[in-house]
Amino acid sequence: MDSQERILLKVEGLKKYFPVRRGFFQRTAAHIKAVDGVDFAIAEGKSVGLVGESGCGKSTVARVILKLLEPDAGRIVYKGRDITPLSPKEMKPLRKEMQIVFQDPFSSLNPRMTVGQSIEEGLRILGLSKNRRQGRRDELLEMVGLSAMTADRYPHEFSGGQRQRVGVARALSVESSLIICDEPISALDVSIQAQIINLLKDLQDRLDLSYLFISHDLNVVGYLSDTVAVMYLGHVVEYARADTLFEDPRHPYTRVLLSAVPSVEADLTSKIKTLKGEVPSPMDPPPGCKFQGRCPLVEPRCKQGEIDFSRVGEDHLVRCWKAT
Amino acid sequence: MEEAYAPPHKDTLLLVEDLRVHFRGHDHVARAVDGVSFDVHTGETVCLVGESGCGKTVTALAILGLVPIPPGVIASGKIRLRDTNLLTLTEEGLQDIRGNQISMVFQEPLTALNPVFTIGDQIMEAIQVHEKVSENERRRRCIGLLTDVGIPSPEARLKDYPHQLSGGQRQRVMVAMALACHPALIIADEPTTALDVTVQAQILNLMKSIQHASAMSVLYITHDLGVVSTVADRVYVMYAGLIVEQGTRDQVFQHPRHPYTRGLLASLPSRSKRGKRLYSIPGSVPNPAFKPKGCPFHPRCSAAIAECAVDFPGMCDYGHGHLSRCPPVYSRERQE
């Protein structure tokens, strides 16, 4: 990250454990270590991609950043201010700056509210007058490529792509500077995905938004993000600029992930690298490197103690001995 | 022009001709599949690719006689497996074919497997229905199948219920079940869509290696063009119940002819397109009950001319098995 760029959000050593309760007294028997050491930073007007397979904790990271869940350790610094200890009441003024677009445009809109009402709700909470709310609502609908006439319609009258546009309009309704997109296009058809990607890109250029882009699809992340953090079993294993990550992946997991993504541009002679086994349970991760059970390069020292980031290049961090 | 693709064995295993499957609603008819023809040769992988609602799953269900009738109607067409027309078979006749000569792998293994039976019971049932073999033999075959699909310690897994397995392992069990009676054709309907990418790569490799070992054919149904480019020998692109383009993988991906195929490929995000605006196909897929007249793609097409709204487009032959349903593009490119 260039030092000239102003950091909007910085996350350091973020941890979130969920207790597993068992037995008559519901004693805490174990913890699911959903997020277990996540660090990254988003500069103003830039996008960070958070990639990983299901269960790696990427959506939990989103919820912790928005303080919908309380972190167990770590710091969330927004515009230079540590927001980790803030109470829900203290968070309220910040909420209008941090918004989220959810994966499923079918379940994230209230079916009993017109899309206009859904978009206006945030503005009402900010205390805008009815006239100003409606003006802003129409402006937002036009901005995401829907007609202002559609404000009185209900979500079921829209297609998936249109609903996702409404989701984006709702996230923009307040004075957002950070938008967290949690798999915003994976529920959409291929021909519609490009429409939403273009929309997100245009809005970023126009409004100088920062995105945290959460996805399992490396093709999308490679297209949209400036910086990419690869997550495996609760922590970031590699963190680099998108170009660097795709051209010179260092962590064995990143390498496999890149080769496993089917792409129409892939060289068909190159063999897909496959891993043995599947992602282990986050309840009982092995000591040492969490990737040890599936890693082709594993050696005894990987099984002892936590592995810290090593810097392998400018802005390129890897959690692996072998990478340096 | 590139070499035409020659399948490992030239004989046609499955031939679908002018298949039309309609669903009657109370005031309209949804023409989900509207004149689909394709063939699958022995030993090859054929992909039906298209977006949701294009009729690809209904086509697969029609092959196995699984379209619910009513509300479904097979309005016309032939589905021939070697010399048998599957559409004229009785339910018992179809039972003999299903699981035995054609089997299916579904998208969501958790709903396709029965939760109250062990996976051993379910695989052995598939064998028992079609072959008279002793229980010991069935068990032995079952363990062999689970070993083939890469499930560790298969003897112990036989007694597991589906919920005790992970998503990838369940899909492996589905593949094992599909293979139980050495079918000639496996229909795989989005078999890896619910899986993570690294597990998806495992399942795709597994299917490829089984296919090489047994000269089996695979009809692969998916919306994911990346997967298609990794597995397909030949590709059929579907839109609104029609095949709009067909050819070998290289023909369709290197030299796409139909505006829809071109649009889809141009709209895929990738790292190499960074900084450039993605092409996006305007509008959305038409409702199968209210398809536009003429070419169903014309309202979204960048190459549409006045005739497109009137004339139903025929297939244009680019040679070597490459066909596209777009006469305007064909005649324009011929002139150049």
XYZ file of C-alpha atoms in Angstrom:
660
model
C 0.000 0.000 0.000
C 1.424 3.399 -0.929
C 2.003 5.642 2.024
C 0.241 8.506 0.198
C -2.997 6.559 0.179
C -5.231 7.326 3.085
C -6.255 4.263 4.983
C -9.995 4.097 5.547
C -10.244 0.871 7.481
C -7.579 -1.148 9.164
C -8.098 -4.503 10.810
C -5.452 -5.944 13.110
C -5.307 -9.397 14.670
C -9.058 -9.811 14.490
C -10.462 -12.872 16.292
C -13.952 -14.168 16.738
C -14.658 -17.434 18.537
C -18.101 -18.958 18.830
C -18.668 -21.096 21.916
C -20.009 -24.610 21.429
C -22.263 -25.448 24.357
C -22.958 -28.986 25.375
C -24.769 -30.910 28.093
C -27.488 -30.083 30.596
C -25.852 -26.937 31.927
C -24.886 -25.742 28.450
C -21.282 -25.479 29.505
C -18.903 -24.187 26.889
C -17.247 -27.332 25.623
C -15.182 -25.895 22.814
C -14.815 -22.906 20.570
C -15.277 -22.608 16.850
C -12.440 -20.392 15.820
C -14.267 -18.743 12.936
C -11.875 -15.827 12.668
C -8.466 -16.390 14.135
C -6.069 -13.688 13.109
C -7.126 -11.443 10.250
C -5.206 -8.332 9.242
C -5.725 -6.065 6.276
C -6.238 -2.430 5.364
C -8.471 -0.686 2.847
C -7.370 2.614 1.350
C -9.875 5.290 0.368
C -11.393 4.614 -3.021
C -9.793 1.170 -3.270
C -11.056 -2.395 -3.097
C -9.804 -5.271 -1.031
C -10.842 -8.769 -2.005
C -11.275 -11.358 0.722
C -11.191 -14.828 -0.821
C -11.553 -18.261 0.632
C -13.685 -21.351 0.604
C -16.858 -21.793 2.608
C -16.245 -21.949 6.327
C -12.993 -19.975 6.191
C -14.608 -17.141 8.146
C -14.839 -14.473 5.476
C -18.472 -13.578 6.148
C -17.823 -13.508 9.893
C -15.099 -10.942 9.225
C -17.691 -8.755 7.485
C -20.075 -8.975 10.407
C -17.371 -8.234 12.956
C -16.178 -5.166 11.051
C -19.728 -3.819 11.052
C -19.859 -4.721 14.739
C -22.902 -6.852 14.162
C -20.775 -9.320 16.113
C -18.368 -8.319 18.862
C -14.765 -9.320 18.186
C -12.956 -11.391 20.838
C -9.596 -9.832 20.099
C -8.000 -7.418 17.709
C -8.639 -3.878 16.593
C -10.854 -2.321 13.956
C -9.635 1.155 13.083
C -11.955 3.257 10.940
C -10.704 6.630 9.734
C -7.980 6.553 12.355
C -10.389 5.842 15.209
C -10.459 2.544 17.068
C -14.094 1.477 16.879
C -13.625 -1.859 18.633
C -14.752 -0.683 22.096
C -17.698 1.397 20.859
C -21.143 0.540 22.207
C -24.041 -0.007 19.779
C -25.241 3.519 20.581
C -21.837 4.985 19.830
C -21.690 2.976 16.606
C -24.943 4.415 15.314
C -23.523 7.570 13.704
C -20.886 5.421 12.001
C -23.388 2.991 10.540
C -24.324 5.368 7.787
C -20.772 5.242 6.541
C -20.388 1.451 6.532
C -22.935 -0.528 4.599
C -23.277 -4.078 3.361
C -24.687 -5.677 0.206
C -25.747 -9.244 0.845
C -25.404 -12.311 -1.309
C -29.020 -13.260 -1.726
C -31.151 -10.482 -3.183
C -34.237 -12.623 -2.558
C -34.009 -12.879 1.219
C -32.279 -9.581 1.995
C -35.190 -7.369 0.924
C -38.339 -7.238 3.031
C -41.109 -8.700 0.839
C -43.743 -6.527 2.543
C -42.008 -3.246 1.835
C -41.883 -1.584 -1.549
C -38.334 -1.135 -2.769
C -38.814 2.603 -2.264
C -39.603 2.035 1.414
C -36.585 -0.263 1.761
C -34.306 2.401 0.338
C -35.893 5.193 2.374
C -35.663 3.398 5.681
C -32.053 4.345 6.289
C -32.798 7.959 5.364
C -35.734 8.041 7.758
C -33.474 6.904 10.576
C -31.135 9.759 9.680
C -34.112 12.071 10.148
C -34.597 13.379 6.620
C -37.926 14.976 5.748
C -40.329 13.046 3.531
C -39.733 15.272 0.516
C -35.993 15.004 0.733
C -36.245 11.249 1.276
C -38.264 10.767 -1.868
C -35.967 12.962 -3.899
C -32.954 11.010 -2.717
C -34.750 7.698 -3.322
C -35.497 8.565 -6.943
C -31.949 9.765 -7.448
C -30.607 6.468 -6.043
C -32.856 4.319 -8.211
C -31.685 6.159 -11.306
C -28.096 5.840 -10.140
C -28.280 2.043 -10.038
C -29.998 1.871 -13.413
C -33.620 1.443 -12.347
C -36.363 3.896 -13.150
C -37.702 6.123 -10.363
C -41.125 4.765 -11.344
C -40.220 1.414 -9.797
C -40.171 2.781 -6.238
C -43.739 1.667 -5.564
C -43.162 -1.915 -6.618
C -42.493 -4.889 -4.351
C -39.357 -7.059 -4.474
C -41.171 -10.050 -6.047
C -41.852 -7.961 -9.134
C -38.133 -7.706 -9.851
C -35.637 -10.138 -11.326
C -32.586 -11.216 -9.328
C -30.314 -8.678 -10.994
C -32.763 -5.847 -10.419
C -33.134 -6.820 -6.774
C -29.398 -6.738 -6.345
C -29.474 -3.211 -7.822
C -31.986 -2.298 -5.136
C -29.608 -3.810 -2.541
C -26.841 -1.575 -3.861
C -29.118 1.483 -3.866
C -30.028 0.792 -0.252
C -26.384 0.536 0.732
C -25.691 3.875 -0.962
C -28.737 5.650 0.474
C -26.812 6.930 3.478
C -23.440 8.640 3.306
C -21.505 5.439 2.801
C -17.812 5.464 2.231
C -17.193 1.755 2.872
C -19.370 -0.899 1.255
C -18.916 -4.511 2.215
C -20.064 -6.753 -0.618
C -20.641 -10.286 0.628
C -20.722 -12.486 -2.500
C -22.887 -9.882 -4.265
C -23.080 -11.680 -7.579
C -22.861 -15.382 -6.825
C -26.653 -15.834 -6.765
C -27.045 -14.194 -10.170
C -26.996 -15.525 -13.707
C -23.829 -15.169 -15.741
C -25.199 -12.506 -18.094
C -26.462 -10.460 -15.131
C -23.237 -10.715 -13.102
C -21.391 -8.415 -15.490
C -24.134 -5.778 -15.157
C -23.744 -5.683 -11.374
C -19.935 -5.728 -11.534
C -19.971 -2.768 -13.930
C -22.425 -0.972 -11.675
C -20.200 -1.445 -8.616
C -17.164 -0.285 -10.578
C -18.938 2.832 -11.940
C -20.226 3.811 -8.525
C -16.766 3.430 -7.055
C -15.309 5.810 -9.641
C -18.128 8.291 -9.196
C -18.465 8.315 -5.431
C -14.927 7.355 -4.400
C -16.197 4.351 -2.470
C -14.054 1.721 -0.803
C -15.088 -1.899 -1.137
C -14.420 -4.966 0.902
C -15.262 -7.561 -1.658
C -15.933 -11.006 -0.215
C -16.032 -13.844 -2.680
C -14.984 -17.400 -3.386
C -14.570 -16.564 -7.070
C -11.002 -15.594 -7.867
C -11.931 -14.462 -11.382
C -14.220 -11.803 -9.942
C -11.825 -10.803 -7.180
C -8.938 -10.560 -9.637
C -11.007 -8.267 -11.806
C -12.312 -5.966 -9.085
C -9.786 -5.782 -6.274
C -6.623 -3.771 -5.819
C -5.428 -5.882 -2.923
C -6.344 -9.470 -2.106
C -6.330 -11.313 1.210
C -6.584 -15.095 0.966
C -8.203 -16.732 3.983
C -7.903 -20.292 5.136
C -9.525 -21.660 8.279
C -9.954 -18.349 10.049
C -6.819 -16.508 9.148
C -5.247 -14.660 6.288
C -2.523 -16.819 4.752
C -1.456 -14.443 1.996
C -1.914 -10.734 1.466
C -0.727 -8.906 -1.622
C -1.611 -6.585 -4.452
C -3.852 -8.361 -6.926
C -1.223 -8.381 -9.701
C 1.451 -9.789 -7.412
C -0.854 -12.426 -5.991
C -1.898 -13.763 -9.367
C 1.552 -13.654 -10.928
C 3.619 -14.760 -7.984
C 1.493 -16.636 -5.442
C 3.703 -17.815 -2.591
C 1.494 -19.719 -0.182
C 0.854 -23.338 -1.234
C -2.879 -22.841 -0.608
C -3.063 -19.773 -2.854
C -1.277 -21.698 -5.582
C -3.758 -24.554 -5.441
C -6.700 -22.177 -5.276
C -5.515 -20.310 -8.360
C -5.045 -23.504 -10.339
C -8.379 -24.945 -9.210
C -10.505 -22.069 -10.472
C -11.840 -23.032 -13.855
C -11.456 -20.162 -16.253
C -12.153 -19.945 -19.950
C -8.791 -18.261 -20.333
C -6.861 -20.994 -18.553
C -4.216 -22.804 -20.481
C -5.880 -26.143 -21.088
C -2.635 -28.055 -20.996
C -1.897 -26.930 -17.451
C -2.958 -29.539 -14.967
C -5.306 -28.565 -12.192
C -3.535 -29.015 -8.891
C -5.738 -30.820 -6.442
C -5.487 -31.044 -2.712
C -6.074 -34.098 -0.672
C -8.890 -33.906 1.840
C -11.168 -31.023 2.652
C -11.164 -27.981 4.864
C -10.893 -29.274 8.460
C -13.331 -28.230 11.172
C -12.589 -24.795 12.669
C -13.527 -26.256 16.054
C -10.316 -28.109 16.553
C -7.663 -26.720 14.243
C -4.215 -28.334 14.462
C -1.458 -26.460 16.307
C 0.962 -24.689 14.017
C 0.080 -24.029 10.415
C -3.603 -24.640 9.771
C -2.947 -25.838 6.263
C -0.535 -28.592 7.345
C -2.966 -31.491 6.805
C -3.407 -30.702 3.125
C -0.128 -29.030 2.289
C 2.132 -30.719 -0.277
C 5.209 -29.093 1.282
C 4.509 -29.910 4.933
C 7.466 -30.591 7.215
C 7.825 -31.130 10.992
C 8.371 -27.489 11.939
C 4.978 -26.596 10.405
C 3.338 -28.498 13.251
C 4.842 -26.409 16.020
C 3.769 -22.970 17.125
C 1.923 -20.235 15.268
C 3.371 -19.115 11.999
C 3.734 -15.378 11.571
C 3.618 -13.372 8.398
C 6.862 -13.103 6.496
C 7.364 -10.217 4.124
C 8.370 -11.556 0.726
C 8.087 -8.390 -1.271
C 6.700 -4.908 -1.152
C 3.216 -5.219 0.342
C 3.337 -8.982 0.039
C 2.850 -10.980 3.226
C 2.726 -14.767 3.479
C 2.131 -17.069 6.415
C 4.462 -19.882 5.358
C 8.091 -20.865 6.064
C 8.621 -22.069 2.571
C 7.615 -18.838 0.916
C 10.687 -16.826 1.788
C -10.593 -23.754 -40.063
C -9.506 -26.016 -37.293
C -9.706 -29.773 -37.385
C -13.078 -31.155 -36.438
C -13.101 -33.002 -33.177
C -13.154 -36.759 -33.565
C -14.731 -38.556 -30.623
C -12.880 -41.600 -29.286
C -15.626 -43.869 -30.638
C -17.726 -42.558 -33.447
C -20.919 -44.386 -32.607
C -23.802 -42.340 -31.332
C -24.961 -43.353 -27.892
C -27.708 -40.836 -27.271
C -29.612 -38.919 -29.902
C -32.169 -36.259 -29.010
C -34.232 -34.924 -31.901
C -36.531 -31.918 -31.863
C -37.443 -32.369 -28.216
C -40.197 -30.088 -27.009
C -41.283 -30.091 -23.382
C -44.066 -27.698 -22.435
C -45.657 -26.978 -19.077
C -49.276 -25.941 -18.943
C -50.246 -23.193 -16.550
C -53.890 -22.159 -16.158
C -53.741 -19.441 -18.789
C -50.452 -19.959 -20.588
C -48.040 -22.616 -21.803
C -44.408 -22.407 -20.763
C -42.305 -23.823 -23.578
C -39.340 -24.817 -21.429
C -37.659 -26.924 -24.111
C -38.604 -25.849 -27.587
C -37.004 -27.966 -30.274
C -33.706 -29.247 -28.907
C -31.542 -31.681 -30.890
C -28.155 -33.034 -29.895
C -26.166 -36.230 -29.754
C -23.646 -37.803 -27.428
C -21.045 -40.241 -28.753
C -19.577 -43.091 -26.782
C -16.761 -41.958 -24.506
C -17.126 -38.207 -24.885
C -18.182 -35.401 -22.557
C -20.893 -33.158 -23.920
C -21.852 -29.973 -22.087
C -25.239 -28.318 -22.162
C -24.548 -24.803 -20.968
C -26.985 -22.004 -20.299
C -28.410 -19.712 -17.684
C -31.212 -20.571 -15.300
C -34.490 -21.112 -17.094
C -32.931 -22.021 -20.437
C -34.321 -25.555 -20.264
C -31.147 -27.508 -19.663
C -32.350 -29.362 -16.573
C -35.740 -30.113 -18.120
C -33.913 -31.643 -21.093
C -32.003 -33.919 -18.711
C -35.138 -34.903 -16.836
C -36.915 -35.691 -20.120
C -34.124 -38.102 -21.084
C -34.718 -40.076 -17.896
C -38.504 -39.832 -18.157
C -38.647 -37.744 -14.991
C -40.646 -34.753 -16.248
C -43.808 -34.585 -14.117
C -46.774 -35.174 -16.442
C -49.057 -33.227 -15.920
C -48.316 -30.278 -15.833
C -45.529 -31.244 -18.248
C -46.176 -32.437 -21.791
C -43.647 -33.925 -24.172
C -45.049 -32.094 -27.189
C -42.763 -33.715 -29.731
C -39.398 -35.300 -30.261
C -37.376 -38.472 -30.068
C -34.845 -39.543 -27.485
C -32.893 -42.544 -28.699
C -30.450 -44.480 -26.573
C -28.667 -46.722 -29.087
C -31.760 -48.275 -30.787
C -34.423 -47.630 -28.184
C -36.717 -44.611 -28.290
C -36.964 -43.755 -24.597
C -40.143 -41.733 -25.080
C -42.137 -44.816 -26.098
C -41.035 -46.937 -23.141
C -43.353 -47.867 -20.302
C -42.458 -47.018 -16.723
C -40.981 -50.532 -16.229
C -38.945 -50.154 -19.391
C -37.585 -46.861 -18.120
C -36.761 -48.382 -14.734
C -34.498 -50.807 -16.547
C -32.646 -47.951 -18.215
C -32.386 -45.608 -15.226
C -29.389 -46.295 -13.040
C -28.452 -49.183 -15.308
C -27.653 -47.610 -18.663
C -28.144 -43.948 -17.815
C -27.615 -42.585 -14.342
C -27.759 -39.133 -12.928
C -25.673 -37.076 -10.498
C -27.630 -34.201 -9.011
C -26.518 -30.773 -7.888
C -27.329 -31.006 -4.218
C -26.125 -34.318 -2.759
C -27.725 -33.660 0.607
C -31.221 -33.644 -0.866
C -30.534 -36.365 -3.430
C -29.399 -38.870 -0.794
C -31.947 -40.397 1.550
C -31.151 -39.194 5.087
C -32.547 -42.262 6.881
C -30.501 -44.939 5.092
C -26.774 -45.502 5.320
C -24.795 -44.767 2.206
C -23.920 -48.476 1.987
C -27.632 -49.381 1.836
C -28.253 -46.782 -0.829
C -25.439 -47.866 -3.118
C -26.277 -51.550 -2.646
C -29.910 -50.834 -3.457
C -28.868 -49.407 -6.809
C -27.037 -52.666 -7.583
C -29.846 -54.876 -6.258
C -32.483 -53.271 -8.459
C -30.634 -54.098 -11.651
C -28.517 -57.169 -11.000
C -29.100 -60.474 -9.243
C -26.003 -60.815 -7.109
C -25.457 -62.116 -3.591
C -25.328 -59.759 -0.657
C -21.615 -60.424 -0.154
C -20.941 -59.593 -3.766
C -22.969 -56.387 -3.472
C -20.985 -55.386 -0.399
C -17.726 -56.133 -2.139
C -18.755 -54.073 -5.177
C -19.929 -51.239 -2.955
C -16.555 -51.076 -1.191
C -14.842 -51.189 -4.588
C -16.941 -48.256 -5.819
C -16.244 -46.150 -2.748
C -12.523 -46.881 -3.177
C -12.736 -45.846 -6.848
C -14.255 -42.498 -5.970
C -11.559 -41.867 -3.372
C -13.379 -42.246 -0.065
C -10.913 -43.210 2.673
C -11.587 -46.386 4.745
C -14.675 -47.388 2.725
C -15.610 -50.372 4.941
C -16.223 -48.021 7.854
C -18.022 -45.424 5.709
C -20.629 -47.970 4.531
C -22.419 -47.581 7.851
C -22.383 -43.780 7.737
C -25.469 -41.699 7.119
C -25.314 -38.863 4.591
C -25.181 -36.158 7.296
C -21.962 -37.649 8.654
C -20.123 -36.917 5.412
C -18.830 -33.609 4.093
C -20.246 -32.031 0.942
C -17.430 -33.286 -1.254
C -17.683 -36.820 0.136
C -21.441 -36.856 -0.406
C -20.912 -35.895 -4.017
C -18.364 -38.718 -4.292
C -21.002 -41.095 -2.925
C -23.440 -39.805 -5.554
C -20.843 -40.518 -8.242
C -20.238 -44.003 -6.784
C -23.979 -44.675 -6.850
C -24.233 -43.459 -10.429
C -21.392 -45.802 -11.396
C -22.812 -48.821 -9.557
C -24.180 -50.595 -12.643
C -21.544 -49.448 -15.145
C -23.842 -47.093 -17.055
C -23.069 -46.098 -20.622
C -24.076 -42.504 -19.888
C -23.930 -40.324 -16.805
C -25.999 -37.164 -16.747
C -24.418 -34.737 -14.324
C -26.636 -31.762 -13.500
C -24.452 -29.020 -11.994
C -22.605 -31.633 -9.899
C -20.046 -29.214 -8.488
C -22.035 -25.994 -8.146
C -22.623 -26.516 -4.417
C -18.966 -27.340 -3.753
C -15.900 -25.280 -2.964
C -13.387 -24.727 -5.757
C -10.713 -27.076 -4.442
C -13.301 -29.815 -3.893
C -14.812 -29.057 -7.302
C -11.396 -29.642 -8.854
C -11.222 -33.014 -7.078
C -14.639 -34.122 -8.364
C -13.921 -32.950 -11.934
C -10.623 -34.863 -11.955
C -12.368 -37.911 -10.516
C -15.038 -37.920 -13.219
C -12.411 -37.460 -15.917
C -10.330 -40.408 -14.711
C -13.334 -42.717 -14.359
C -14.411 -41.785 -17.849
C -10.991 -42.574 -19.286
C -10.981 -45.941 -17.567
C -14.436 -47.031 -18.740
C -15.253 -45.308 -22.090
C -18.346 -43.889 -20.475
C -20.131 -40.843 -21.892
C -21.000 -37.838 -19.764
C -23.711 -35.292 -20.431
C -22.678 -32.375 -18.275
C -25.202 -29.684 -17.482
C -23.921 -26.422 -16.086
C -24.067 -22.637 -16.199
C -20.366 -22.264 -15.438
C -18.382 -21.567 -18.598
C -15.124 -22.073 -16.729
C -16.118 -25.636 -15.863
C -17.265 -26.228 -19.445
C -13.897 -25.198 -20.817
C -12.181 -27.655 -18.463
C -14.350 -30.739 -19.032
C -16.100 -30.536 -22.405
C -15.259 -32.256 -25.664
C -18.265 -30.705 -27.340
C -20.520 -27.881 -26.200
C -24.157 -26.989 -26.805
C -25.130 -23.473 -25.737
C -28.804 -23.125 -24.794
C -30.943 -20.023 -24.603
C -34.691 -19.864 -23.963
C -35.318 -23.549 -24.691
C -33.227 -23.623 -27.862
C -29.737 -24.664 -28.829
C -28.183 -21.478 -30.179
C -24.671 -22.712 -30.839
C -22.890 -26.029 -30.955
C -19.393 -27.204 -31.671
C -16.222 -28.510 -30.096
C -14.859 -26.764 -27.058
C -12.248 -24.944 -29.138
C -14.737 -23.879 -31.793
C -17.156 -22.443 -29.253
C -14.573 -20.817 -26.964
C -12.020 -19.650 -29.555
C -14.385 -18.724 -32.385
C -17.835 -18.149 -30.906
C -20.343 -17.280 -33.624
C -23.624 -16.584 -31.879
C -24.032 -13.123 -30.316
C -25.249 -14.763 -27.087
C -22.159 -16.956 -26.765
C -19.948 -13.993 -27.614
C -21.743 -11.858 -25.044
C -21.422 -14.478 -22.334
C -17.712 -14.936 -22.926
C -17.097 -11.192 -23.067
C -18.997 -10.643 -19.834
C -16.895 -13.020 -17.734
C -14.711 -11.122 -15.299
C -11.066 -12.067 -15.193
C -7.801 -10.579 -14.159
C -6.738 -9.876 -17.716
C -9.781 -7.635 -18.207
C -8.838 -5.465 -15.207
C -9.411 -1.795 -15.729
C -11.546 -2.458 -18.791
C -15.277 -2.273 -18.626
C -16.957 -5.660 -18.859
C -19.326 -6.249 -21.708
C -22.776 -6.888 -20.318
C -25.759 -8.353 -22.097
C -28.610 -5.912 -21.500
C -31.952 -7.057 -20.109
C -32.626 -10.487 -18.690
C -33.675 -13.992 -19.713
C -37.251 -14.077 -21.064
C -40.027 -15.839 -19.201
C -40.546 -19.223 -20.941
C -44.273 -18.516 -21.180
C -43.814 -15.187 -22.944
C -40.908 -15.543 -25.306
C -40.359 -12.841 -27.905
C -41.338 -13.621 -31.489
C -38.671 -14.441 -34.025
C -35.297 -15.019 -32.436
C -35.826 -15.230 -28.658
C -32.530 -13.412 -28.109
C -33.229 -10.405 -30.359
C -34.353 -7.921 -27.663
C -30.975 -8.335 -25.926
C -28.839 -8.777 -29.022
C -26.303 -6.189 -30.163
C -26.306 -7.570 -33.716
C -30.095 -7.657 -34.170
C -31.659 -6.448 -37.412
C -35.342 -5.937 -38.266
C -35.833 -9.509 -39.538
C -34.763 -10.947 -36.159
C -38.038 -9.854 -34.604
C -40.014 -11.712 -37.276
C -38.178 -14.754 -38.625
C -37.405 -17.736 -36.466
C -33.661 -18.299 -36.950
C -32.406 -21.532 -38.442
C -29.066 -23.202 -37.755
C -26.155 -21.988 -39.916
C -23.356 -24.429 -40.624
C -19.781 -23.190 -40.188
C -18.387 -26.617 -41.053
C -16.707 -29.306 -38.962
C -19.689 -29.634 -36.678
C -19.823 -25.962 -35.700
C -23.360 -24.576 -35.965
C -24.886 -21.298 -34.833
C -28.483 -20.132 -34.858
C -27.883 -16.646 -36.204
C -28.405 -16.100 -39.952
C -27.604 -12.328 -39.910
C -24.155 -12.860 -38.384
C -23.573 -15.810 -40.706
C -24.332 -13.892 -43.912
C -22.376 -10.845 -42.722
C -19.326 -12.944 -41.942
C -19.579 -14.833 -45.214
C -19.391 -11.560 -47.126
C -16.271 -10.404 -45.332
